[in-house]
Coordinates of C-alpha atoms in Angstrom, one line a residue:
X1 CA -93.4 -91.4 68.0
X2 CA -92.8 -88.4 65.8
X3 CA -96.5 -87.8 65.4
X4 CA -96.8 -87.8 69.2
X5 CA -93.8 -85.6 69.9
X6 CA -94.0 -83.1 67.1
X7 CA -97.7 -83.2 66.2
X8 CA -99.3 -83.8 62.9
X9 CA -98.4 -80.6 61.1
X10 CA -94.7 -80.6 62.1
X11 CA -94.2 -84.2 61.3
X12 CA -93.2 -84.2 57.7
X13 CA -92.3 -87.1 55.4
X14 CA -88.8 -85.7 55.4
X15 CA -88.6 -85.9 59.2
X16 CA -89.9 -89.4 59.2
X17 CA -87.4 -90.5 56.5
X18 CA -84.6 -89.0 58.4
X19 CA -85.7 -90.7 61.7
X20 CA -85.9 -94.0 59.9
X21 CA -82.6 -93.6 58.1
X22 CA -84.1 -94.0 54.7
X23 CA -84.6 -91.7 51.7
X24 CA -87.8 -89.8 51.1
X25 CA -88.0 -91.8 47.8
X26 CA -88.1 -95.1 49.8
X27 CA -90.7 -93.7 52.1
X28 CA -92.9 -92.5 49.2
X29 CA -92.5 -95.8 47.4
X30 CA -94.2 -97.4 50.4
X31 CA -96.7 -94.7 51.3
X32 CA -98.3 -92.3 48.9
X33 CA -98.5 -89.4 51.4
X34 CA -98.5 -88.6 55.1
X35 CA -102.2 -89.5 55.4
X36 CA -101.5 -93.0 54.2
X37 CA -98.5 -93.4 56.5
X38 CA -100.6 -92.0 59.4
X39 CA -103.4 -94.5 58.6
X40 CA -100.9 -97.4 58.6
X41 CA -99.5 -96.3 62.0
X42 CA -103.1 -96.1 63.4
X43 CA -104.2 -99.4 61.9
X44 CA -101.0 -101.1 63.1
X45 CA -101.6 -99.9 66.7
X46 CA -105.2 -100.9 66.7
X47 CA -104.3 -104.4 65.3
X48 CA -101.7 -104.7 68.1
X49 CA -104.5 -104.5 70.7
X50 CA -107.4 -105.8 68.7
X51 CA -106.2 -108.2 66.0
X52 CA -108.6 -109.3 63.3
X53 CA -108.2 -112.8 64.7
X54 CA -110.4 -111.8 67.8
X55 CA -113.3 -111.7 65.3
X56 CA -112.3 -114.6 63.1
X57 CA -111.6 -117.1 65.8
X58 CA -115.0 -116.8 67.4
X59 CA -115.7 -120.5 66.9
X60 CA -112.6 -121.5 68.9
X61 CA -113.7 -119.9 72.1
X62 CA -116.9 -119.8 74.2
X63 CA -119.0 -116.8 73.5
X64 CA -118.2 -115.0 76.7
X65 CA -114.5 -115.6 76.3
X66 CA -114.6 -114.2 72.7
X67 CA -116.4 -111.0 73.8
X68 CA -114.1 -110.7 76.8
X69 CA -111.0 -110.7 74.5
X70 CA -112.6 -107.9 72.4
X71 CA -113.6 -105.9 75.5
X72 CA -110.1 -106.3 77.1
X73 CA -108.4 -105.4 73.9
X74 CA -110.5 -102.3 73.6
X75 CA -109.8 -101.3 77.2
X76 CA -106.1 -101.9 76.9
X77 CA -106.0 -99.9 73.7
X78 CA -107.9 -96.8 75.0
X79 CA -106.0 -96.8 78.3
X80 CA -102.6 -97.1 76.7
X81 CA -100.3 -94.1 76.8
X82 CA -100.1 -94.2 73.0
X83 CA -103.8 -94.0 72.5
X84 CA -104.3 -91.3 75.1
X85 CA -101.5 -89.2 73.7
X86 CA -102.9 -89.7 70.1
X87 CA -106.3 -88.6 71.3
X88 CA -105.0 -85.5 72.9
X89 CA -102.9 -84.6 69.9
X90 CA -105.9 -85.2 67.5
X91 CA -108.2 -83.0 69.7
X92 CA -105.6 -80.2 69.7
X93 CA -105.0 -80.3 66.0
X94 CA -108.6 -81.3 64.8
X95 CA -109.4 -77.9 63.3
X96 CA -106.2 -77.9 61.2
X97 CA -106.1 -81.5 60.0
X98 CA -109.6 -82.7 59.3
X99 CA -108.3 -85.2 56.7
X100 CA -105.9 -86.8 59.2
X101 CA -108.7 -87.0 61.8
X102 CA -110.9 -88.8 59.3
X103 CA -107.9 -91.0 58.5
X104 CA -107.6 -91.9 62.2
X105 CA -111.3 -92.6 62.5
X106 CA -111.3 -94.9 59.4
X107 CA -108.2 -96.8 60.3
X108 CA -109.0 -97.1 64.0
X109 CA -112.5 -96.9 65.5
X110 CA -114.4 -97.4 62.2
X111 CA -112.3 -100.5 61.3
X112 CA -112.9 -102.1 64.8
X113 CA -116.6 -101.3 64.7
X114 CA -117.0 -102.8 61.2
X115 CA -115.4 -106.0 62.5
X116 CA -117.6 -106.0 65.5
X117 CA -120.8 -105.5 63.4
X118 CA -119.8 -108.4 61.2
X119 CA -119.1 -110.6 64.3
X120 CA -122.4 -109.6 65.9
X121 CA -124.3 -110.4 62.7
X122 CA -122.7 -113.9 62.8
X123 CA -123.7 -114.4 66.4
X124 CA -127.3 -113.3 65.6
X125 CA -127.5 -115.6 62.5
X126 CA -126.3 -118.5 64.6
X127 CA -128.8 -117.7 67.3
X128 CA -126.0 -117.4 69.9
X129 CA -127.3 -113.9 70.8
X130 CA -130.3 -111.8 69.8
X131 CA -128.7 -108.9 67.9
X132 CA -131.1 -107.6 65.3
X133 CA -129.3 -104.3 65.1
X134 CA -125.6 -105.1 65.1
X135 CA -124.5 -101.5 64.4
X136 CA -126.3 -100.2 67.4
X137 CA -125.1 -103.1 69.5
X138 CA -121.5 -102.4 68.4
X139 CA -121.9 -98.8 69.7
X140 CA -123.4 -100.0 72.9
X141 CA -120.6 -102.6 73.4
X142 CA -118.0 -100.0 72.8
X143 CA -119.7 -97.5 75.1
X144 CA -119.5 -100.1 77.9
X145 CA -115.8 -99.9 77.6
X146 CA -115.0 -96.3 76.6
X147 CA -117.8 -95.0 78.9
X148 CA -116.3 -96.7 81.9
X149 CA -115.1 -94.8 84.9
X150 CA -111.8 -96.5 84.5
X151 CA -111.3 -94.8 81.1
X152 CA -112.6 -91.4 82.4
X153 CA -110.3 -91.3 85.4
X154 CA -107.2 -92.2 83.4
X155 CA -108.0 -89.9 80.5
X156 CA -108.5 -86.9 82.9
X157 CA -105.4 -87.8 84.9
X158 CA -107.5 -88.3 88.0
X159 CA -105.9 -91.6 88.8
X160 CA -103.3 -93.9 87.3
X161 CA -104.2 -97.0 85.3
X162 CA -105.7 -99.5 87.8
X163 CA -104.2 -103.0 88.3
X164 CA -104.6 -105.5 85.6
X165 CA -107.1 -107.6 87.7
X166 CA -109.4 -104.6 88.1
X167 CA -109.5 -104.0 84.4
X168 CA -110.1 -107.6 83.7
X169 CA -112.9 -107.8 86.3
X170 CA -114.6 -104.8 84.8
X171 CA -114.4 -106.2 81.2
X172 CA -115.8 -109.5 82.3
X173 CA -118.7 -107.8 84.0
X174 CA -119.3 -105.6 81.0
X175 CA -119.4 -108.7 78.8
X176 CA -121.9 -110.4 81.1
X177 CA -124.1 -107.3 81.0
X178 CA -123.9 -107.2 77.2
X179 CA -124.7 -110.9 76.9
X180 CA -127.7 -110.7 79.3
X181 CA -129.1 -107.8 77.4
X182 CA -128.9 -109.8 74.1
X183 CA -129.9 -113.2 75.3

């Protein structure tokens, strides 16, 4: 919340410790520096929407359902107020905080893409889908979600977040398109 309301530069470890009601020493005993704390916040938020289990439990669910869970998690994450506010803040402060931008990328998008690549490699090896280039396929899968008109309209404040059923329907159709292109 402090990162969102005060920005990256103004949010100090001292502010965070005060807000949490702990000493700076306690905070530093858990996080080496602000970058590490920021990374933990980002990773936690991403895991809230896209938990590692989505990629580990792939044998429990039919292929289409597993991919749908990932697509829906991505869509819910990128259209959440937290993510949209974080993106705006990062874009505003990108030139001043290159290390925190990289921290965000490593803890959020890069982590999810790495899990996706590993998942796609397994699907390819098991001949469930033809994915000879899992890295490229992870980018394409993500683009189906982040490149959607739903995301664009919300991020540009053109329209409010659509009803849940519209988002779910879009994610199901995106997954079907992905599967048909990798059959």
